[in-house]
mmCIF file of C-alpha atoms in Angstrom:
data_model
loop_
_atom_site.group_PDB
_atom_site.id
_atom_site.type_symbol
_atom_site.label_atom_id
_atom_site.label_comp_id
_atom_site.label_asym_id
_atom_site.label_seq_id
_atom_site.Cartn_x
_atom_site.Cartn_y
_atom_site.Cartn_z
ATOM 1 C CA UNK A 28 -0.020 -0.043 -0.032
ATOM 2 C CA UNK A 29 1.482 3.447 -0.938
ATOM 3 C CA UNK A 30 2.916 5.287 2.035
ATOM 4 C CA UNK A 31 0.914 8.518 2.800
ATOM 5 C CA UNK A 32 2.669 11.763 1.812
ATOM 6 C CA UNK A 33 3.272 14.901 3.754
ATOM 7 C CA UNK A 34 0.061 17.039 3.802
ATOM 8 C CA UNK A 35 -0.974 20.622 2.346
ATOM 9 C CA UNK A 36 -11.319 10.557 6.670
ATOM 10 C CA UNK A 37 -28.946 -7.886 16.066
ATOM 11 C CA UNK A 38 -29.280 -3.643 16.238
ATOM 12 C CA UNK A 39 -31.643 -2.862 19.117
ATOM 13 C CA UNK A 40 -30.603 -5.515 21.425
ATOM 14 C CA UNK A 41 -26.971 -5.269 20.668
ATOM 15 C CA UNK A 42 -27.153 -1.320 21.087
ATOM 16 C CA UNK A 43 -28.968 -1.543 24.337
ATOM 17 C CA UNK A 44 -26.219 -4.042 25.730
ATOM 18 C CA UNK A 45 -23.431 -1.931 24.169
ATOM 19 C CA UNK A 46 -24.626 1.530 25.694
ATOM 20 C CA UNK A 47 -25.193 0.104 29.150
ATOM 21 C CA UNK A 48 -21.564 -1.369 28.858
ATOM 22 C CA UNK A 49 -20.201 1.640 27.512
ATOM 23 C CA UNK A 50 -21.450 3.621 30.623
ATOM 24 C CA UNK A 51 -19.510 1.377 32.620
ATOM 25 C CA UNK A 52 -16.275 1.538 30.950
ATOM 26 C CA UNK A 53 -15.884 2.882 27.487
ATOM 27 C CA UNK A 54 -18.044 3.684 24.485
ATOM 28 C CA UNK A 55 -19.307 6.491 22.123
ATOM 29 C CA UNK A 56 -21.175 9.692 21.316
ATOM 30 C CA UNK A 57 -20.760 12.609 19.029
ATOM 31 C CA UNK A 58 -20.972 16.588 19.080
ATOM 32 C CA UNK A 59 -19.776 20.618 15.139
ATOM 33 C CA UNK A 60 -20.356 24.326 14.833
ATOM 34 C CA UNK A 61 -17.266 26.406 14.806
ATOM 35 C CA UNK A 62 -16.556 28.067 18.154
ATOM 36 C CA UNK A 63 -16.442 31.734 18.884
ATOM 37 C CA UNK A 64 -13.402 33.543 17.216
ATOM 38 C CA UNK A 65 -12.250 34.959 20.694
ATOM 39 C CA UNK A 66 -9.794 32.288 22.257
ATOM 40 C CA UNK A 67 -10.014 30.793 25.718
ATOM 41 C CA UNK A 68 -8.208 31.951 28.812
ATOM 42 C CA UNK A 69 -5.402 29.628 29.590
ATOM 43 C CA UNK A 70 -3.315 29.053 32.813
ATOM 44 C CA UNK A 71 -1.183 26.296 33.841
ATOM 45 C CA UNK A 72 -0.609 24.118 37.051
ATOM 46 C CA UNK A 73 2.148 21.431 36.428
ATOM 47 C CA UNK A 74 3.077 18.402 38.747
ATOM 48 C CA UNK A 75 6.449 17.522 38.965
ATOM 49 C CA UNK A 76 7.626 14.282 37.152
ATOM 50 C CA UNK A 77 10.547 13.390 34.911
ATOM 51 C CA UNK A 78 8.598 11.820 32.075
ATOM 52 C CA UNK A 79 4.730 11.862 33.025
ATOM 53 C CA UNK A 80 2.653 14.672 34.904
ATOM 54 C CA UNK A 81 -1.013 15.307 35.372
ATOM 55 C CA UNK A 82 -1.623 18.938 34.060
ATOM 56 C CA UNK A 83 -4.523 21.409 34.436
ATOM 57 C CA UNK A 84 -5.532 24.030 31.866
ATOM 58 C CA UNK A 85 -7.910 26.881 32.400
ATOM 59 C CA UNK A 86 -10.281 27.164 29.637
ATOM 60 C CA UNK A 87 -13.357 29.578 29.471
ATOM 61 C CA UNK A 88 -13.143 30.061 33.100
ATOM 62 C CA UNK A 89 -13.071 26.379 34.142
ATOM 63 C CA UNK A 90 -10.423 23.864 34.936
ATOM 64 C CA UNK A 91 -9.639 21.011 32.665
ATOM 65 C CA UNK A 92 -7.252 18.130 33.292
ATOM 66 C CA UNK A 93 -5.026 15.886 31.068
ATOM 67 C CA UNK A 94 -2.176 13.521 31.196
ATOM 68 C CA UNK A 95 1.132 14.332 29.686
ATOM 69 C CA UNK A 96 3.737 11.779 28.600
ATOM 70 C CA UNK A 97 7.202 13.313 27.581
ATOM 71 C CA UNK A 98 9.752 10.964 25.765
ATOM 72 C CA UNK A 99 12.584 10.423 28.222
ATOM 73 C CA UNK A 100 15.291 11.076 25.605
ATOM 74 C CA UNK A 101 15.915 12.523 22.176
ATOM 75 C CA UNK A 102 16.409 16.296 22.816
ATOM 76 C CA UNK A 103 14.382 19.282 24.157
ATOM 77 C CA UNK A 104 13.098 20.985 21.080
ATOM 78 C CA UNK A 105 9.485 21.028 19.933
ATOM 79 C CA UNK A 106 8.278 17.465 19.316
ATOM 80 C CA UNK A 107 5.418 15.956 17.200
ATOM 81 C CA UNK A 108 2.457 16.144 19.485
ATOM 82 C CA UNK A 109 -0.333 13.430 19.626
ATOM 83 C CA UNK A 110 -3.518 14.255 21.609
ATOM 84 C CA UNK A 111 -5.372 10.972 22.369
ATOM 85 C CA UNK A 112 -9.251 10.990 23.207
ATOM 86 C CA UNK A 113 -10.519 8.238 25.649
ATOM 87 C CA UNK A 114 -13.948 6.502 24.923
ATOM 88 C CA UNK A 115 -17.238 7.416 26.411
ATOM 89 C CA UNK A 116 -17.477 6.307 30.132
ATOM 90 C CA UNK A 117 -13.801 5.790 30.330
ATOM 91 C CA UNK A 118 -10.940 8.164 31.404
ATOM 92 C CA UNK A 119 -7.401 9.187 30.307
ATOM 93 C CA UNK A 120 -5.711 6.341 32.263
ATOM 94 C CA UNK A 121 -7.932 3.714 30.649
ATOM 95 C CA UNK A 122 -6.961 4.736 27.082
ATOM 96 C CA UNK A 123 -3.457 4.722 28.117
ATOM 97 C CA UNK A 124 -3.450 1.128 29.190
ATOM 98 C CA UNK A 125 -5.851 -0.034 26.432
ATOM 99 C CA UNK A 126 -3.715 1.440 23.633
ATOM 100 C CA UNK A 127 -0.123 1.275 24.945
ATOM 101 C CA UNK A 128 0.495 4.421 23.115
ATOM 102 C CA UNK A 129 3.095 5.647 25.797
ATOM 103 C CA UNK A 130 5.913 3.281 24.772
ATOM 104 C CA UNK A 131 5.107 3.466 20.854
ATOM 105 C CA UNK A 132 4.932 7.198 20.963
ATOM 106 C CA UNK A 133 8.002 7.526 22.923
ATOM 107 C CA UNK A 134 9.994 5.283 20.343
ATOM 108 C CA UNK A 135 8.908 7.858 17.763
ATOM 109 C CA UNK A 136 9.907 10.949 19.878
ATOM 110 C CA UNK A 137 6.238 12.079 20.309
ATOM 111 C CA UNK A 138 4.857 14.161 22.965
ATOM 112 C CA UNK A 139 1.590 12.497 24.054
ATOM 113 C CA UNK A 140 -1.370 14.253 25.871
ATOM 114 C CA UNK A 141 -4.538 12.363 27.188
ATOM 115 C CA UNK A 142 -7.207 14.801 27.847
ATOM 116 C CA UNK A 143 -10.030 14.095 30.424
ATOM 117 C CA UNK A 144 -13.569 14.688 29.216
ATOM 118 C CA UNK A 145 -16.271 16.309 31.339
ATOM 119 C CA UNK A 146 -18.505 13.868 32.423
ATOM 120 C CA UNK A 147 -16.394 11.103 30.786
ATOM 121 C CA UNK A 148 -17.852 12.053 27.142
ATOM 122 C CA UNK A 149 -16.763 14.169 24.600
ATOM 123 C CA UNK A 150 -18.813 16.596 22.611
ATOM 124 C CA UNK A 151 -18.035 15.154 19.308
ATOM 125 C CA UNK A 152 -20.882 16.460 17.379
ATOM 126 C CA UNK A 153 -22.648 19.986 16.726
ATOM 127 C CA UNK A 154 -26.134 19.703 18.368
ATOM 128 C CA UNK A 155 -26.551 21.056 22.104
ATOM 129 C CA UNK A 156 -28.582 18.939 24.248
ATOM 130 C CA UNK A 157 -29.843 19.119 27.989
ATOM 131 C CA UNK A 158 -26.594 17.753 29.444
ATOM 132 C CA UNK A 159 -24.237 19.558 26.856
ATOM 133 C CA UNK A 160 -25.605 22.921 26.225
ATOM 134 C CA UNK A 161 -22.376 24.309 24.553
ATOM 135 C CA UNK A 162 -21.193 21.435 22.010
ATOM 136 C CA UNK A 163 -18.113 23.497 21.218
ATOM 137 C CA UNK A 164 -16.491 23.338 24.635
ATOM 138 C CA UNK A 165 -14.315 20.628 23.966
ATOM 139 C CA UNK A 166 -13.149 21.890 20.513
ATOM 140 C CA UNK A 167 -11.951 24.989 22.447
ATOM 141 C CA UNK A 168 -10.353 22.812 25.096
ATOM 142 C CA UNK A 169 -8.368 21.052 22.457
ATOM 143 C CA UNK A 170 -7.369 24.160 20.726
ATOM 144 C CA UNK A 171 -6.122 25.629 23.927
ATOM 145 C CA UNK A 172 -4.098 22.471 24.615
ATOM 146 C CA UNK A 173 -2.418 22.758 21.200
ATOM 147 C CA UNK A 174 -1.937 26.410 21.882
ATOM 148 C CA UNK A 175 -0.228 25.799 25.137
ATOM 149 C CA UNK A 176 2.095 23.140 24.046
ATOM 150 C CA UNK A 177 3.207 25.235 21.029
ATOM 151 C CA UNK A 178 3.571 28.389 23.153
ATOM 152 C CA UNK A 179 5.962 26.527 25.622
ATOM 153 C CA UNK A 180 8.061 25.196 22.893
ATOM 154 C CA UNK A 181 7.274 21.558 23.568
ATOM 155 C CA UNK A 182 5.191 20.855 20.406
ATOM 156 C CA UNK A 183 5.938 21.415 16.699
ATOM 157 C CA UNK A 184 2.792 23.298 15.250
ATOM 158 C CA UNK A 185 3.240 21.488 11.979
ATOM 159 C CA UNK A 186 2.990 18.058 13.398
ATOM 160 C CA UNK A 187 0.040 17.944 15.613
ATOM 161 C CA UNK A 188 -2.030 14.842 15.495
ATOM 162 C CA UNK A 189 -5.306 13.604 17.003
ATOM 163 C CA UNK A 190 -6.519 10.104 17.777
ATOM 164 C CA UNK A 191 -9.079 8.314 19.919
ATOM 165 C CA UNK A 192 -11.203 5.434 20.593
ATOM 166 C CA UNK A 193 -14.992 5.172 20.134
ATOM 167 C CA UNK A 194 -16.578 8.621 21.286
ATOM 168 C CA UNK A 195 -12.933 9.841 21.485
ATOM 169 C CA UNK A 196 -12.341 8.610 17.841
ATOM 170 C CA UNK A 197 -15.376 10.586 16.887
ATOM 171 C CA UNK A 198 -13.852 13.579 18.715
ATOM 172 C CA UNK A 199 -10.544 13.116 16.779
ATOM 173 C CA UNK A 200 -12.581 13.199 13.609
ATOM 174 C CA UNK A 201 -14.430 16.165 14.482
ATOM 175 C CA UNK A 202 -10.975 18.313 15.230
ATOM 176 C CA UNK A 203 -9.624 17.057 11.780
ATOM 177 C CA UNK A 204 -13.090 18.138 10.111
ATOM 178 C CA UNK A 205 -13.270 21.439 11.745
ATOM 179 C CA UNK A 206 -9.699 22.520 12.302
ATOM 180 C CA UNK A 207 -7.628 21.316 9.264
ATOM 181 C CA UNK A 208 -5.382 24.319 9.895
ATOM 182 C CA UNK A 209 -4.418 22.864 13.271
ATOM 183 C CA UNK A 210 -4.311 19.166 12.668
ATOM 184 C CA UNK A 211 -1.658 17.311 10.434
ATOM 185 C CA UNK A 212 -3.396 13.978 10.785
ATOM 186 C CA UNK A 213 -6.026 12.132 12.565
ATOM 187 C CA UNK A 214 -6.773 8.461 13.416
ATOM 188 C CA UNK A 215 -9.998 6.880 14.901
ATOM 189 C CA UNK A 216 -10.464 3.558 16.219
ATOM 190 C CA UNK A 217 -14.123 2.562 16.342
ATOM 191 C CA UNK A 218 -15.350 6.091 16.116
ATOM 192 C CA UNK A 219 -17.357 7.544 13.022
ATOM 193 C CA UNK A 220 -18.534 11.334 12.155
ATOM 194 C CA UNK A 221 -21.777 12.238 13.588
ATOM 195 C CA UNK A 222 -24.804 12.911 11.293
ATOM 196 C CA UNK A 223 -28.206 14.431 11.733
ATOM 197 C CA UNK A 224 -28.594 17.542 13.705
ATOM 198 C CA UNK A 225 -25.157 17.042 15.119
ATOM 199 C CA UNK A 226 -23.421 16.458 11.862
ATOM 200 C CA UNK A 227 -19.879 17.341 11.437
ATOM 201 C CA UNK A 228 -18.359 17.894 7.769
ATOM 202 C CA UNK A 229 -14.847 18.146 6.916
ATOM 203 C CA UNK A 230 -13.772 21.523 5.803
ATOM 204 C CA UNK A 231 -10.265 20.953 4.357
ATOM 205 C CA UNK A 232 -7.734 18.191 3.481
ATOM 206 C CA UNK A 233 -6.435 16.138 6.404
ATOM 207 C CA UNK A 234 -4.916 12.780 6.257
ATOM 208 C CA UNK A 235 -7.238 10.345 7.960
ATOM 209 C CA UNK A 236 -6.937 6.585 9.156
ATOM 210 C CA UNK A 237 -10.111 4.795 10.702
ATOM 211 C CA UNK A 238 -9.868 1.372 12.126
ATOM 212 C CA UNK A 239 -13.012 -0.560 12.646
ATOM 213 C CA UNK A 240 -14.319 -3.974 13.831
ATOM 214 C CA UNK A 241 -16.587 -5.569 11.447
ATOM 215 C CA UNK A 242 -18.663 -7.208 14.294
ATOM 216 C CA UNK A 243 -18.816 -4.036 16.419
ATOM 217 C CA UNK A 244 -22.288 -3.934 17.864
ATOM 218 C CA UNK A 245 -21.756 -0.933 20.347
ATOM 219 C CA UNK A 246 -21.006 1.458 17.241
ATOM 220 C CA UNK A 247 -21.924 -0.489 14.223
ATOM 221 C CA UNK A 248 -19.602 -0.497 11.189
ATOM 222 C CA UNK A 249 -22.765 0.623 9.217
ATOM 223 C CA UNK A 250 -23.283 3.559 11.348
ATOM 224 C CA UNK A 251 -25.833 4.401 13.970
ATOM 225 C CA UNK A 252 -28.387 6.647 12.395
ATOM 226 C CA UNK A 253 -31.070 6.162 15.194
ATOM 227 C CA UNK A 254 -29.541 5.451 18.500
ATOM 228 C CA UNK A 255 -32.665 5.655 20.351
ATOM 229 C CA UNK A 256 -33.161 7.382 23.979
ATOM 230 C CA UNK A 257 -30.312 7.376 26.278
ATOM 231 C CA UNK A 258 -30.647 5.482 29.660
ATOM 232 C CA UNK A 259 -31.889 7.691 32.654
ATOM 233 C CA UNK A 260 -29.246 10.399 33.644
ATOM 234 C CA UNK A 261 -27.197 9.606 30.597
ATOM 235 C CA UNK A 262 -26.300 12.128 27.843
ATOM 236 C CA UNK A 263 -27.877 11.382 24.643
ATOM 237 C CA UNK A 264 -26.058 9.260 22.113
ATOM 238 C CA UNK A 265 -25.357 10.986 18.962
ATOM 239 C CA UNK A 266 -26.306 9.386 15.544
ATOM 240 C CA UNK A 267 -23.355 8.624 13.206
ATOM 241 C CA UNK A 268 -22.814 7.800 9.642
ATOM 242 C CA UNK A 269 -20.939 4.596 8.816
ATOM 243 C CA UNK A 270 -17.118 4.090 8.917
ATOM 244 C CA UNK A 271 -16.878 4.197 5.172
ATOM 245 C CA UNK A 272 -18.947 7.240 4.811
ATOM 246 C CA UNK A 273 -16.847 8.928 7.363
ATOM 247 C CA UNK A 274 -13.749 8.074 5.307
ATOM 248 C CA UNK A 275 -15.490 9.197 2.120
ATOM 249 C CA UNK A 276 -16.175 12.502 3.517
ATOM 250 C CA UNK A 277 -12.498 13.279 4.303
ATOM 251 C CA UNK A 278 -11.474 11.816 0.967
ATOM 252 C CA UNK A 279 -13.993 14.243 -0.768
ATOM 253 C CA UNK A 280 -12.827 17.189 1.225
ATOM 254 C CA UNK A 281 -9.038 16.408 0.382
ATOM 255 C CA UNK A 282 -9.750 15.892 -3.329
ATOM 256 C CA UNK A 283 -8.548 12.299 -3.113
ATOM 257 C CA UNK A 284 -8.681 9.846 -6.000
ATOM 258 C CA UNK A 285 -10.902 6.789 -6.108
ATOM 259 C CA UNK A 286 -10.713 4.109 -3.419
ATOM 260 C CA UNK A 287 -8.336 1.065 -3.927
ATOM 261 C CA UNK A 288 -9.572 -1.921 -1.882
ATOM 262 C CA UNK A 289 -7.326 -4.896 -0.873
ATOM 263 C CA UNK A 290 -7.870 -7.990 1.276
ATOM 264 C CA UNK A 291 -5.143 -8.606 3.826
ATOM 265 C CA UNK A 292 -5.007 -11.417 6.383
ATOM 266 C CA UNK A 293 -7.359 -10.630 9.061
ATOM 267 C CA UNK A 294 -8.805 -7.272 7.580
ATOM 268 C CA UNK A 295 -9.804 -5.432 4.589
ATOM 269 C CA UNK A 296 -7.978 -2.106 3.608
ATOM 270 C CA UNK A 297 -9.509 0.622 1.598
ATOM 271 C CA UNK A 298 -7.058 3.738 0.501
ATOM 272 C CA UNK A 299 -8.116 6.601 -1.140
ATOM 273 C CA UNK A 300 -5.082 8.158 -3.011
ATOM 274 C CA UNK A 301 -3.877 11.535 -1.974
ATOM 275 C CA UNK A 302 -5.247 14.408 -3.995
ATOM 276 C CA UNK A 303 -3.419 17.761 -4.730
ATOM 277 C CA UNK A 304 -3.101 18.490 -1.208
ATOM 278 C CA UNK A 305 -1.415 15.194 -0.522
ATOM 279 C CA UNK A 306 -3.899 13.931 2.271
ATOM 280 C CA UNK A 307 -4.339 10.241 2.122
ATOM 281 C CA UNK A 308 -7.377 8.547 3.637
ATOM 282 C CA UNK A 309 -7.542 4.951 4.790
ATOM 283 C CA UNK A 310 -10.025 2.524 6.326
ATOM 284 C CA UNK A 311 -9.079 -0.709 7.825
ATOM 285 C CA UNK A 312 -11.993 -3.221 8.693
ATOM 286 C CA UNK A 313 -10.977 -5.951 11.098
ATOM 287 C CA UNK A 314 -12.502 -9.269 10.447
ATOM 288 C CA UNK A 315 -14.518 -10.688 13.377
ATOM 289 C CA UNK A 316 -13.472 -7.810 15.706
ATOM 290 C CA UNK A 317 -15.863 -5.956 17.999
ATOM 291 C CA UNK A 318 -15.755 -2.532 19.815
ATOM 292 C CA UNK A 319 -12.221 -2.848 20.565
ATOM 293 C CA UNK A 320 -8.558 -1.825 20.056
ATOM 294 C CA UNK A 321 -6.783 -4.134 17.643
ATOM 295 C CA UNK A 322 -3.592 -5.551 19.202
ATOM 296 C CA UNK A 323 -4.577 -4.427 22.776
ATOM 297 C CA UNK A 324 -3.433 -6.494 25.665
ATOM 298 C CA UNK A 325 -6.276 -5.191 27.846
ATOM 299 C CA UNK A 326 -9.314 -7.437 27.778
ATOM 300 C CA UNK A 327 -12.510 -5.404 26.797
ATOM 301 C CA UNK A 328 -15.594 -5.572 28.891
ATOM 302 C CA UNK A 329 -18.101 -8.497 28.297
ATOM 303 C CA UNK A 330 -20.147 -7.907 25.375
ATOM 304 C CA UNK A 331 -17.765 -5.615 23.422
ATOM 305 C CA UNK A 332 -16.493 -8.317 21.113
ATOM 306 C CA UNK A 333 -13.278 -9.863 20.083
ATOM 307 C CA UNK A 334 -9.953 -8.035 19.928
ATOM 308 C CA UNK A 335 -8.336 -8.452 16.540
ATOM 309 C CA UNK A 336 -4.558 -9.577 16.584
ATOM 310 C CA UNK A 337 -4.312 -9.094 12.700
ATOM 311 C CA UNK A 338 -2.300 -5.789 13.172
ATOM 312 C CA UNK A 339 -1.285 -3.577 16.069
ATOM 313 C CA UNK A 340 -3.561 -0.496 15.736
ATOM 314 C CA UNK A 341 -1.166 1.604 17.943
ATOM 315 C CA UNK A 342 1.776 1.051 15.807
ATOM 316 C CA UNK A 343 -0.410 1.274 12.758
ATOM 317 C CA UNK A 344 -2.021 4.595 13.424
ATOM 318 C CA UNK A 345 1.475 6.174 14.629
ATOM 319 C CA UNK A 346 3.208 5.009 11.419
ATOM 320 C CA UNK A 347 0.442 6.896 9.588
ATOM 321 C CA UNK A 348 0.340 9.985 11.522
ATOM 322 C CA UNK A 349 4.069 10.308 11.827
ATOM 323 C CA UNK A 350 4.485 10.532 7.994
ATOM 324 C CA UNK A 351 2.202 13.603 8.037
ATOM 325 C CA UNK A 352 3.301 17.155 8.226
ATOM 326 C CA UNK A 353 1.231 20.222 7.812
#
């Protein structure tokens, strides 16, 4: 498969089970609408640690938290930055263990940030609701994180990447769709673009990789056009388009060529060749896999399905992202 070039994508019962499990540990939602032009107020409080720290960022008058993993070696200049969003019902530490991103990112000299969502869910789509009246707050939080990492000289503004799992994967796609001027590449595992009233549409060329389980019953490969009512006290679940439609939306925005499909051992690969802007889009569909992170050593919750061992999603997405530069 061509290497991406530097840059200038069972229902009712299964869903009910999946959403209940998602509330317990991990899952999905989605929330687009450009935030106000005025930037957020930012202040920092850093915990002392040689490599890892829990840090705080004041955005819009409120305090947000994130985990920061800094490579132990390799110089002190600006580094590639990866912002990794956890799934619905989970937290930063869970994604850290689930994905094994720390070691893989360190081997590539990447600065790694795991933000914490408010209420353990990301506003990955555009529509407000009773639990999330400001659907753009997480976009501003992410913008503030990027600005602070760049301002302090820790991150290279031309190599800022976003990734995530499930609802966090949808959040990564939202940032790529709405902020192509900030994001050099995006990767989503088990997360799709929102649709309906909360729809998010790509606004410019961004290299995108989507990894999905063919047997995902929590967030189906074919999309979730009608998620139904949320459980009592839970934030409404946002409707999504299919994984392929999500990839196609980014391919269209990038002016990419037609899809090239290829069967691999354990998964199917679809690649839209880079258009004039050089933004490749790829979709990998894992055979027999559920709502899980391929290659993860962390067992998923009961009912989430199988973990594919056909490839290591962590290494695959980092290889894809590290080849991109804005």
